[in-house]
Short mmCIF file of C-alpha atoms in Angstrom, two decimals:
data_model
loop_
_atom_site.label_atom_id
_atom_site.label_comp_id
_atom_site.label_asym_id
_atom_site.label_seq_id
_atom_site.Cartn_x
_atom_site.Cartn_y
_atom_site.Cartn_z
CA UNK I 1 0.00 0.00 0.00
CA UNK I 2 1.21 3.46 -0.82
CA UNK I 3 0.10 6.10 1.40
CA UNK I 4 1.33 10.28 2.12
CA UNK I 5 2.00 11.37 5.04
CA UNK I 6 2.21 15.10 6.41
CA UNK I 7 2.90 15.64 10.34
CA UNK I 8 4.20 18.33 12.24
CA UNK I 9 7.47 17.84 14.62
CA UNK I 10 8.29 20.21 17.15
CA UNK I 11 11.41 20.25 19.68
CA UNK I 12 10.82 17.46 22.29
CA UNK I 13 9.74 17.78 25.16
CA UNK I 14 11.82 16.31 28.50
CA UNK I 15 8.87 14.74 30.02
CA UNK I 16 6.50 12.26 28.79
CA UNK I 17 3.70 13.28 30.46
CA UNK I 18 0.91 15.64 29.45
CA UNK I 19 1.26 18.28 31.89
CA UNK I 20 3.74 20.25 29.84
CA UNK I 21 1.39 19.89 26.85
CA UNK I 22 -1.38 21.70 28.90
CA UNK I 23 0.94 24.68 30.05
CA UNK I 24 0.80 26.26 26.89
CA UNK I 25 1.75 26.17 22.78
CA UNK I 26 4.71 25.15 21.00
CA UNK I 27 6.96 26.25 18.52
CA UNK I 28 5.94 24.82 15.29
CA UNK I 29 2.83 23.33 16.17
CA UNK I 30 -0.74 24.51 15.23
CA UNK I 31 -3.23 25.34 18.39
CA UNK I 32 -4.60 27.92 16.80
CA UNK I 33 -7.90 27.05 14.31
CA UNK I 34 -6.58 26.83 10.63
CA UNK I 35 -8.86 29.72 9.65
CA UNK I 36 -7.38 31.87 12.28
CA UNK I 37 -3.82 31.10 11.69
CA UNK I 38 -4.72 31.59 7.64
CA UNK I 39 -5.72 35.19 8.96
CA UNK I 40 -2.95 35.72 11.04
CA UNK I 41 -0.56 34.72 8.32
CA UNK I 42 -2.34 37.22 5.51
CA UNK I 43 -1.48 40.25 7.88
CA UNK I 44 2.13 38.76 8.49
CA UNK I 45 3.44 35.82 9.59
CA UNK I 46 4.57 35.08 13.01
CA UNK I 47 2.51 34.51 16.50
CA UNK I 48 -0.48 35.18 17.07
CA UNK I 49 -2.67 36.78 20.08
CA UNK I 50 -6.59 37.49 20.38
CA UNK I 51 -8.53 40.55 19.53
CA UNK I 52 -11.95 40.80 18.20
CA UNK I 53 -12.79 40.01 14.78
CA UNK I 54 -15.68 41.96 13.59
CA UNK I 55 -16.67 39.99 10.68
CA UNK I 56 -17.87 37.33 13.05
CA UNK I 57 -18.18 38.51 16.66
CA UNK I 58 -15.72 36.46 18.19
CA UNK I 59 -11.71 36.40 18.91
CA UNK I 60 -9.58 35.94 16.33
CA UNK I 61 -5.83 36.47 16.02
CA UNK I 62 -4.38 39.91 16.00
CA UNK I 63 -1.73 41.11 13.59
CA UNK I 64 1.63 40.07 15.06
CA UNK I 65 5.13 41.68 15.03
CA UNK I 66 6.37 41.76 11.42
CA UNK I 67 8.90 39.06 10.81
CA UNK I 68 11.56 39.65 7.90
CA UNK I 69 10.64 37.05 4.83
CA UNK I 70 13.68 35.75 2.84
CA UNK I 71 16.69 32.75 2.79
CA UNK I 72 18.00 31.67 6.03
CA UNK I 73 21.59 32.16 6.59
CA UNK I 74 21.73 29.33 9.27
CA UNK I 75 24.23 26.50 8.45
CA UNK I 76 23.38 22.87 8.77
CA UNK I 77 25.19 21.11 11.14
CA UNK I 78 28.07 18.42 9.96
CA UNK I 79 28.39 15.81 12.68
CA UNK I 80 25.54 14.20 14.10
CA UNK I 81 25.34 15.01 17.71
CA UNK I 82 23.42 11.24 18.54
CA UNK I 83 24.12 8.08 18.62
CA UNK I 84 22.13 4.83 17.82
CA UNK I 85 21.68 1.40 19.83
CA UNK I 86 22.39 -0.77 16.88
CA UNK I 87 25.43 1.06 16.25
CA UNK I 88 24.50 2.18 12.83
CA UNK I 89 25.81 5.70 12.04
CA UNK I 90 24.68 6.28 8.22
CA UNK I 91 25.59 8.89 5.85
CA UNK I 92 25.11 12.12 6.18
CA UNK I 93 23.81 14.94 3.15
CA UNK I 94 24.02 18.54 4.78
CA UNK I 95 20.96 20.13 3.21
CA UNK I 96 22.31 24.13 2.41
CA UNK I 97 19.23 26.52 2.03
CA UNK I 98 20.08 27.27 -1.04
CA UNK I 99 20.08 24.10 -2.48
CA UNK I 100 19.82 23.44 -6.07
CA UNK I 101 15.83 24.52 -7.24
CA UNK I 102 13.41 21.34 -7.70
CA UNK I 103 11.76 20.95 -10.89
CA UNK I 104 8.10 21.72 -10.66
CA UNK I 105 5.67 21.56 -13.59
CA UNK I 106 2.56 23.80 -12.42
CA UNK I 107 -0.49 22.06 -13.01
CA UNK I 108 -3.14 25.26 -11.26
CA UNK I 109 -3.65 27.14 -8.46
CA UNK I 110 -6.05 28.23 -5.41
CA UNK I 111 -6.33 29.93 -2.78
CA UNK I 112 -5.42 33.61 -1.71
CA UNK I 113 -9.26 34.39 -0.90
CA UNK I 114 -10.17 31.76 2.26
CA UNK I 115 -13.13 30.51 0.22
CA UNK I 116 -10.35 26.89 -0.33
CA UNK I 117 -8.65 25.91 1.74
CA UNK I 118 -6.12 22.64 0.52
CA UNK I 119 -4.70 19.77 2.80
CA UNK I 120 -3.32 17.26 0.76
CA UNK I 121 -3.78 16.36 -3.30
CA UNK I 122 -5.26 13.28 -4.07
CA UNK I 123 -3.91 13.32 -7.74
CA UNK I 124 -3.52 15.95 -10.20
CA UNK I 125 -6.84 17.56 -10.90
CA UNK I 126 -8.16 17.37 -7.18
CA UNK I 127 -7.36 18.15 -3.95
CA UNK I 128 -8.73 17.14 0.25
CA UNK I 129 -8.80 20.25 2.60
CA UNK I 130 -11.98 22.57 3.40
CA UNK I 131 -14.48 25.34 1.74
CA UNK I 132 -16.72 27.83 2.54
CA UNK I 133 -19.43 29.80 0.93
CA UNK I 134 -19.11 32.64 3.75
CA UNK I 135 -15.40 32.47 4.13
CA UNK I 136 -16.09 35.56 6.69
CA UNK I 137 -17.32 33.15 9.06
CA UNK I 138 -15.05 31.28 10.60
CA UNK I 139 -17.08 28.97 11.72
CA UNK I 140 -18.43 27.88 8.08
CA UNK I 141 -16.38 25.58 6.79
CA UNK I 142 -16.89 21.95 5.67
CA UNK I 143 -14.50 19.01 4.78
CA UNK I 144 -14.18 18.91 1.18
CA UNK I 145 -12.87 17.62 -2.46
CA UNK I 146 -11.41 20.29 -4.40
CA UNK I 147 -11.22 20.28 -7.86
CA UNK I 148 -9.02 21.83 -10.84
CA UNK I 149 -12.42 22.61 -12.40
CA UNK I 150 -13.34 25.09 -8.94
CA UNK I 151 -15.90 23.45 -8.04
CA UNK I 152 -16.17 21.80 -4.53
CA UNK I 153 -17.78 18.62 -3.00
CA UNK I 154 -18.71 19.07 0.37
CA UNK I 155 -18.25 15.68 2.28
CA UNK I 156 -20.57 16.56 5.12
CA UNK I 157 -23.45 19.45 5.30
CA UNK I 158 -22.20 22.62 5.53
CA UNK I 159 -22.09 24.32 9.51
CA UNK I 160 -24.51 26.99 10.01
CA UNK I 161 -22.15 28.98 11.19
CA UNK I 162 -22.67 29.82 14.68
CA UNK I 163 -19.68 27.82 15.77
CA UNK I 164 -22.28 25.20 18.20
CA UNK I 165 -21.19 22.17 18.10
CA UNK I 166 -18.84 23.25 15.33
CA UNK I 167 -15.34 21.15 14.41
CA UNK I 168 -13.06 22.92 11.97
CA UNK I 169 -11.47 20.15 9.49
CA UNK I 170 -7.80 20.29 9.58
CA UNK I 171 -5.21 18.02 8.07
CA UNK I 172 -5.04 14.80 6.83
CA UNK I 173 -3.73 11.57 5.15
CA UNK I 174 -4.53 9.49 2.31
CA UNK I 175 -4.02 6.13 0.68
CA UNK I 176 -5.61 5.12 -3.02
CA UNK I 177 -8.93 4.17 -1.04
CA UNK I 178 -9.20 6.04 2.14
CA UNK I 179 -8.96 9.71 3.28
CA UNK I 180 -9.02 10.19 7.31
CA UNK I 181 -8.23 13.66 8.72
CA UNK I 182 -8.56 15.07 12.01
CA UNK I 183 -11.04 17.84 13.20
CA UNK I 184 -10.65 19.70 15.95
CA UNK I 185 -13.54 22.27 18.38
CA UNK I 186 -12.79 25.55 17.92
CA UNK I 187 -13.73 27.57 21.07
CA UNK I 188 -15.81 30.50 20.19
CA UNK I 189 -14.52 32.29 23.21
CA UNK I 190 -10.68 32.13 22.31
CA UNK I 191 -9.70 30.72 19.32
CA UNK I 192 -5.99 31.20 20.18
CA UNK I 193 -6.43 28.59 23.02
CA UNK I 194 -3.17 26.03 22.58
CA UNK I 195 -3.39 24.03 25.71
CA UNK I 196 -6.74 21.72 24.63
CA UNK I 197 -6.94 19.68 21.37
CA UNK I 198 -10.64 18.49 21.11
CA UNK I 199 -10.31 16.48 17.97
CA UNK I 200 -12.41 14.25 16.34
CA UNK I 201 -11.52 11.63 13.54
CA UNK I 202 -13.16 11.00 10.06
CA UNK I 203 -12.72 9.01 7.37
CA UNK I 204 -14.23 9.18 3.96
CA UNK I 205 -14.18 6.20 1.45
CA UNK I 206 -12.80 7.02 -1.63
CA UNK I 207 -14.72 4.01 -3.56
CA UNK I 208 -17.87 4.06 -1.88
CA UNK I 209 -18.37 7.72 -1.34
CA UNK I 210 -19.43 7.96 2.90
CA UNK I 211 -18.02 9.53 5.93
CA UNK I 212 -17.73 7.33 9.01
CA UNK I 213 -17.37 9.14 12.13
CA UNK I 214 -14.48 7.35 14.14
CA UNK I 215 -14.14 8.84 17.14
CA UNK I 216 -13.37 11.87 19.35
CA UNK I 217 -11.60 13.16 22.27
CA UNK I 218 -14.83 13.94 24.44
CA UNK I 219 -15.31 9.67 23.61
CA UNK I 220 -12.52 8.77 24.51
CA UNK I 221 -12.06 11.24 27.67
CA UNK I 222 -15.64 11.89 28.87
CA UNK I 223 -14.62 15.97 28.67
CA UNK I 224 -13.70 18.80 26.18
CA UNK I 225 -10.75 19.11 27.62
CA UNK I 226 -7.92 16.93 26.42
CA UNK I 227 -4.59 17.99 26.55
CA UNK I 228 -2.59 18.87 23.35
CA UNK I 229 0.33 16.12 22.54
CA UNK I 230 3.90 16.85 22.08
CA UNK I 231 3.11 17.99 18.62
CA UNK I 232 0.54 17.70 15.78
CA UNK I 233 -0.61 14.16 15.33
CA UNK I 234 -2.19 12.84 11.97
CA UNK I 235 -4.46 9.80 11.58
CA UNK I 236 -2.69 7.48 9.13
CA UNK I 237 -4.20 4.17 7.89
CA UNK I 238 -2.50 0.86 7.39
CA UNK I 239 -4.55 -2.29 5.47
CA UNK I 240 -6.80 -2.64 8.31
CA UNK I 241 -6.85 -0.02 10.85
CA UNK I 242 -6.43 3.75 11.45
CA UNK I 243 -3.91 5.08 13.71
CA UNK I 244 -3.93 8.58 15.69
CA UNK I 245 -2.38 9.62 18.91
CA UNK I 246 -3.87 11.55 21.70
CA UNK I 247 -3.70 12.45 25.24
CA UNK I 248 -5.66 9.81 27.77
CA UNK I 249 -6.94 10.24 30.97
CA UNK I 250 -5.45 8.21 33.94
CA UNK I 251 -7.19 7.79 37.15
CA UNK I 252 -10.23 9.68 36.15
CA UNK I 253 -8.39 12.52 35.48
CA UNK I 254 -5.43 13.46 37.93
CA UNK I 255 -3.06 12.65 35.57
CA UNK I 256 -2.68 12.22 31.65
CA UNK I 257 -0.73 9.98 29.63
CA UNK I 258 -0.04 9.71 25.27
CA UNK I 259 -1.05 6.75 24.05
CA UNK I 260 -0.88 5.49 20.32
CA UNK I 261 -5.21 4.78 19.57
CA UNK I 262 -6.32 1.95 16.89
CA UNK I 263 -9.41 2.19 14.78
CA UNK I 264 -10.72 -0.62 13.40
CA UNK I 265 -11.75 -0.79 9.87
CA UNK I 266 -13.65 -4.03 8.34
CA UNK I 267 -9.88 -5.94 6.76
CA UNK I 268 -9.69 -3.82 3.80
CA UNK I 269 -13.15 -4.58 2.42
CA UNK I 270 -15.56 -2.53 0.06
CA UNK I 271 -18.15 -1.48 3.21
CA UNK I 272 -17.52 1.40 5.68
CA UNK I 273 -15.68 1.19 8.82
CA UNK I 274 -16.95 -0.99 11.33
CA UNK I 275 -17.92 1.17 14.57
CA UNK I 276 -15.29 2.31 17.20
CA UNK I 277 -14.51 0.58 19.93
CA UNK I 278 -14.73 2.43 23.77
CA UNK I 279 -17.50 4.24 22.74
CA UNK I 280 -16.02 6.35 19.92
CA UNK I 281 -12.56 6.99 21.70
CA UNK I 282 -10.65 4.07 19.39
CA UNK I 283 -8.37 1.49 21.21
CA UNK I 284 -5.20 2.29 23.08
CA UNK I 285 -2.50 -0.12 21.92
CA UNK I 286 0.66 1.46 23.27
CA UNK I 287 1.76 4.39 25.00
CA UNK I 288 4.36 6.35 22.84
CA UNK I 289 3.56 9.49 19.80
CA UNK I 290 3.82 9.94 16.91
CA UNK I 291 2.29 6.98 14.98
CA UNK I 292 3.27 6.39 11.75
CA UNK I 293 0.84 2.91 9.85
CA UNK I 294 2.62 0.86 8.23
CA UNK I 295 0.48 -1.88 5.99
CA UNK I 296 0.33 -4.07 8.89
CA UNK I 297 1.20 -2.23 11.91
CA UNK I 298 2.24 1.34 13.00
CA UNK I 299 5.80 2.77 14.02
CA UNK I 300 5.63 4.90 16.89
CA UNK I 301 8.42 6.66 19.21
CA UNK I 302 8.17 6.21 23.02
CA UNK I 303 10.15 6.64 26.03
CA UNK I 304 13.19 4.03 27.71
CA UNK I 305 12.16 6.00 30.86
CA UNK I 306 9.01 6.94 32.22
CA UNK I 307 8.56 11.08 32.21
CA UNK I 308 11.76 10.80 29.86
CA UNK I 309 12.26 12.37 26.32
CA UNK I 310 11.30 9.98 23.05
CA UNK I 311 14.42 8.09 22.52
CA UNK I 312 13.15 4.96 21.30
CA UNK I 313 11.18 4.24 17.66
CA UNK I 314 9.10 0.95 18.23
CA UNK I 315 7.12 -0.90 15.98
CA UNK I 316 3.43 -2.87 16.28
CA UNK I 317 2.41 -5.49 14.04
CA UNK I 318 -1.02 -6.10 13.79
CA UNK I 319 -1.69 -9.71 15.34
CA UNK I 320 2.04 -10.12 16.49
CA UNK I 321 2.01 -9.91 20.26
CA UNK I 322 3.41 -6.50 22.09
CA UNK I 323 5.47 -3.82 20.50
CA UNK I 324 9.31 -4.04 19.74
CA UNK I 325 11.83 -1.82 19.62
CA UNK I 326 13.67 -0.69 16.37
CA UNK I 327 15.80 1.46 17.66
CA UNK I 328 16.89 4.16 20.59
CA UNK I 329 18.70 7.22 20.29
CA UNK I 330 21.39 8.71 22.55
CA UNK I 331 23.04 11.90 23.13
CA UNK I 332 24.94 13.94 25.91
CA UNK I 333 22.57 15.27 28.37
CA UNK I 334 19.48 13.50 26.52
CA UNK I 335 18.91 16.30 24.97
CA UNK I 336 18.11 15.12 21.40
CA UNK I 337 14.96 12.76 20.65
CA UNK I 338 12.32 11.46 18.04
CA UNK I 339 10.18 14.71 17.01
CA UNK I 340 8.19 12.75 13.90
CA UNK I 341 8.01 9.52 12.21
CA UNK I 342 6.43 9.04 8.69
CA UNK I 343 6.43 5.92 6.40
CA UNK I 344 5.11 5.26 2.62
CA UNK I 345 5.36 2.05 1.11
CA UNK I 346 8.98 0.68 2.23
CA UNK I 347 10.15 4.20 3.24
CA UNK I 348 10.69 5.32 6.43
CA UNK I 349 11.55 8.90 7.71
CA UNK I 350 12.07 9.76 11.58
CA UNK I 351 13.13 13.49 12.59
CA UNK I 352 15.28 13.59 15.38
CA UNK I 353 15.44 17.18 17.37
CA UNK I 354 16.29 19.10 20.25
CA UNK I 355 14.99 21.73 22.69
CA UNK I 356 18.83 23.15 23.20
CA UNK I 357 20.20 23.03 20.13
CA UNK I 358 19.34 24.24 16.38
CA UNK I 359 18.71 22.24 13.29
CA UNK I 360 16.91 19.10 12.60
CA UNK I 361 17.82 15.82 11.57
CA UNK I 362 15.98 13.00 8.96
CA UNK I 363 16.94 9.54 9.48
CA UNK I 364 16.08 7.78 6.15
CA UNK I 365 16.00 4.07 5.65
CA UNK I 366 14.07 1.18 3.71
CA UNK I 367 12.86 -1.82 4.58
CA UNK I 368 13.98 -4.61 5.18
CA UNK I 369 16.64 -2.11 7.16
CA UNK I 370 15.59 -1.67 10.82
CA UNK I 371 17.79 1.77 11.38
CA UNK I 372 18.39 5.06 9.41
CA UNK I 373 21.34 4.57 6.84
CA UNK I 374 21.21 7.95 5.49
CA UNK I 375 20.25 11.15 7.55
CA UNK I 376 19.75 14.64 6.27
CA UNK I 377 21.01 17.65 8.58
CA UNK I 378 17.98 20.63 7.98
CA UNK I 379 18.59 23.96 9.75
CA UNK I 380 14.55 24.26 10.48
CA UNK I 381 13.98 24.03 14.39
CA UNK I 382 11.12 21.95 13.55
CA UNK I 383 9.54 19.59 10.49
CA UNK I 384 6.76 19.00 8.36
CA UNK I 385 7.18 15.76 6.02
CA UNK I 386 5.25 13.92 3.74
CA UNK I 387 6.48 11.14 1.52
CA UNK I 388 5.72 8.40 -1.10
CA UNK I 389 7.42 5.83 -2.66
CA UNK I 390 9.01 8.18 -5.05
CA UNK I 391 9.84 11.66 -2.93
CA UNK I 392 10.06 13.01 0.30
CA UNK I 393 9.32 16.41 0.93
CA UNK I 394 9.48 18.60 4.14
CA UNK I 395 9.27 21.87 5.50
CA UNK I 396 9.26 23.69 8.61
CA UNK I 397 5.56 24.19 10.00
CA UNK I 398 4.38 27.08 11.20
CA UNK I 399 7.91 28.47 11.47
CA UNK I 400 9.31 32.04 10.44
CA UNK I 401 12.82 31.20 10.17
CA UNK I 402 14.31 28.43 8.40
CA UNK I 403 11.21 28.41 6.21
CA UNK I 404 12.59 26.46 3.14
CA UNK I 405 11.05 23.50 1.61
CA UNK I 406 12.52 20.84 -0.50
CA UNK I 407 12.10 17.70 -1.92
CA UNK I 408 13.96 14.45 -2.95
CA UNK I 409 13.76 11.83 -5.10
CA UNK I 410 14.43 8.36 -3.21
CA UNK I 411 16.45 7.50 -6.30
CA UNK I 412 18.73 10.52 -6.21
CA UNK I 413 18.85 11.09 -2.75
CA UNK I 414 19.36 15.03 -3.76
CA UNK I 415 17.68 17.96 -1.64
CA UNK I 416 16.72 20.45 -4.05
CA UNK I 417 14.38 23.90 -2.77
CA UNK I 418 10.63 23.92 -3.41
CA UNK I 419 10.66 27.69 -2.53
CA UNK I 420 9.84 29.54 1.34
CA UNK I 421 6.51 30.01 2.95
CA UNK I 422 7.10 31.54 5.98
CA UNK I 423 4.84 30.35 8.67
CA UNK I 424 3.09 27.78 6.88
CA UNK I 425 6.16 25.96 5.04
CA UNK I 426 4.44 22.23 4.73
CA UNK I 427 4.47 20.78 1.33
CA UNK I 428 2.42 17.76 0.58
CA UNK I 429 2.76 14.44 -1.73
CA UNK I 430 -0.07 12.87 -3.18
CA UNK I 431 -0.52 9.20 -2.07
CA UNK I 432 1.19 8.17 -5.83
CA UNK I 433 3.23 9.73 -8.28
CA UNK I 434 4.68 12.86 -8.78
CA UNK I 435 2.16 15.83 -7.57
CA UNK I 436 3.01 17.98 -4.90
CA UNK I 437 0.93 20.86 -3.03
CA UNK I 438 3.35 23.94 -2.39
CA UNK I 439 2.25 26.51 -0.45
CA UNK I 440 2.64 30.02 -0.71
CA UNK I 441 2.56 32.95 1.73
CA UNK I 442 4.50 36.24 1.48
CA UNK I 443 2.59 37.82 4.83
CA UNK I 444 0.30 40.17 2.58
CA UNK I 445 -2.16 38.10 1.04
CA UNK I 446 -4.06 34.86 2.01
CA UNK I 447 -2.11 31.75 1.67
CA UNK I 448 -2.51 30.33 -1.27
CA UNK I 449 -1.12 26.75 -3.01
CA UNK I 450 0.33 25.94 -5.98
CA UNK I 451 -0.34 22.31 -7.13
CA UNK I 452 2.89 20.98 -9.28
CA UNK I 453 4.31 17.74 -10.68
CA UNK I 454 8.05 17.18 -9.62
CA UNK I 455 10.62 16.28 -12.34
#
């Protein structure tokens, strides 16, 4: 099975607990509702803080500092400061921001006007993300297929708007059958609020046309309150199941833990997805972030040590017993640790950051290999990847500096620049091929995206 894969990385936290996750935002990662941040990025890009919005009677993000838009002039580190447990170093490709230009055939455009609003392609003419025939309200939108043509198929009737009961669609992934994204509450009161993610799951069958409602945080939790993760987690599907990671309540609430949550679907067949288990809240099959599926299992990072930083990628095969461990990562101090796994076909991609020091690294390997045999040293603080079984490509989130993007073809194995979109530098692959969503914000105008074909 091919599938893409986009998730956000930030630094890593030192604990492993929640509680840090619930004391505020984090650099990189999204709290704020995509429609807010989309606003906050048209008047410049950078943080964001509440004022009143007057097109729709709530809070909404107010213009932040200006932030100077251009190349970075970081450099990419040359050593990596980490070790592995199986002893496996790899080879590493310093990625310079100005790397050599990728090249991108456009294919058409959108955005610029918050009517569209793209999450991932699905192949060249059409697109997954959101739309809205009152693009004032932020409360209006609906998940969506977006096509070349402009027209838009709403998967779900459209919100009335008043923002009861509302979920805003956010991001996604995709295989050749399924899309599954993640929505998440917006609170009318505050819609920079960074500390709760109340998400709920969806997936929409690509062959038989429904939405199947998987499950949600208030489900799984039995309040509106759950606790943000380390960073932003994406649903991902393997053959059989859907993967997604969230903060669980232990002992009815004094404490929280991350766990890794299964979804059932029905073995790959033509029908829907059966019905959550736990009353809508999935299944908790590990503790650990990140999940990545694989066709018959997920890869996840947890900790060697409880309230310790993500040192150790696992993986879970479906029907095979407990979890095992792939590999752990080391480093003076413990300071550097798993920030984001991704996998595509047999392609695997783990970013490995840290809260004291700059840069990013991506540990690349391919199955049958168990360990990273080539890693590429990024100066972005944080990452945003998505791959297939032809390219990887990855930016920097919601970052102002070190804003690049690039891509590389698995054959090559060369980093070459997409282009910068400061504060919202995450480039997407289509589950197949060669198509690639590139956004585009210059802090003036609404973001808007530019979908290609790589050469």
């Amino acid at each position: 099975m091919t599938a893409s894969s986009i998730l956000e990385s930030t630094r890593p936290d030192a604990v492993a607990g929640i509680g840090a996750a619930a004391a505020g935002g984090r650099s990189g990662s999204r709290g704020l509702s995509r429609r807010a941040l989309l606003t906050c990025l048209a008047l410049t890009a950078g943080g964001c803080s509440p004022h009143s919005d007057s097109a729709s009677g709530t809070t909404a993000p107010a213009p932040p500092p200006a932030m100077t838009f251009g190349a970075s002039t970081a450099t990419p580190s040359v050593n990596i400061p980490f070790t592995l447990s199986t002893g496996a170093g790899g080879r590493l490709v310093v990625v310079p921001a100005a790397a050599p230009p990728a090249e991108v055939r456009t294919l058409w455009t959108l955005g610029g006007d918050f009517a569209r609003i793209a999450s991932l392609p699905l192949d060249e003419r059409s697109l997954f993300g959101s739309s809205s025939t009152t693009p004032d309200n932020v409360y209006s939108y609906a998940p969506s297929l977006l096509g070349q043509d402009g027209r838009d198929e709403s998967l779900t009737p459209r919100p009335v708007g008043d923002g009861v009961g509302y979920y805003e669609p956010q991001d996604g992934t995709a295989t050749e059958r399924w899309i599954v994204w993640r929505s998440s509450a917006v609170n009318p009161a505050n819609q920079a609020v960074t500390d709760v993610d109340d998400w709920a799951v969806q997936i929409y069958d690509r062959a038989g046309g429904a939405v199947t409602d998987l499950g949600t945080a208030r489900a799984l939790n039995g309040v509106d309150t759950t606790p943000r993760t380390r960073g932003e987690t994406l649903p991902t599907c393997s053959a059989t199941n859907v993967y997604f990671c969230s903060s669980v309540s232990v002992e009815g609430g004094s404490s929280w833990k991350t766990s890794i949550l299964r979804f059932p679907l029905p073995g790959g067949a033509s029908t829907a997805p059966t019905a959550p288990a736990s009353g809508g809240g999935g299944i908790a099959v590990a503790d650990g972030d990140f999940p990545a599926a694989l066709n018959d299992g997920v890869l996840f990072a947890a900790a060697s040590a409880p309230g310790g930083a993500l040192d150790t990628v696992c993986r879970l095969t479906e029907g095979g017993g407990g979890p095992s461990t792939l590999f752990s990562i080391s480093s003076p101090g413990g300071t550097w640790a798993v920030s984001g796994l991704w996998a595509a076909s047999d392609r695997r991609v783990v970013a490995v950051t840290s809260p004291s020091d700059g840069g990013a690294f991506l540990g690349v390997w391919k199955e049958p290999e168990q360990a990273p045999s080539l890693w590429l040293s990024t100066i972005s603080p944080s990452v945003v990847a998505s791959l297939n079984d032809t390219w990887l490509v990855w930016g920097s989130g919601s970052q102002g500096d070190g804003s690049e993007m690039y891509a590389m073809n698995w054959e090559e194995e060369v980093p070459r620049l997409l282009g910068l979109a400061p504060g919202y530098s995450r480039p997407v692959l289509a589950p197949g091929g060669s198509t690639v969503l590139i956004p585009g914000n210059d802090g003036t105008r609404p973001t808007s995206w530019t979908v290609g074909s790589l050469g």
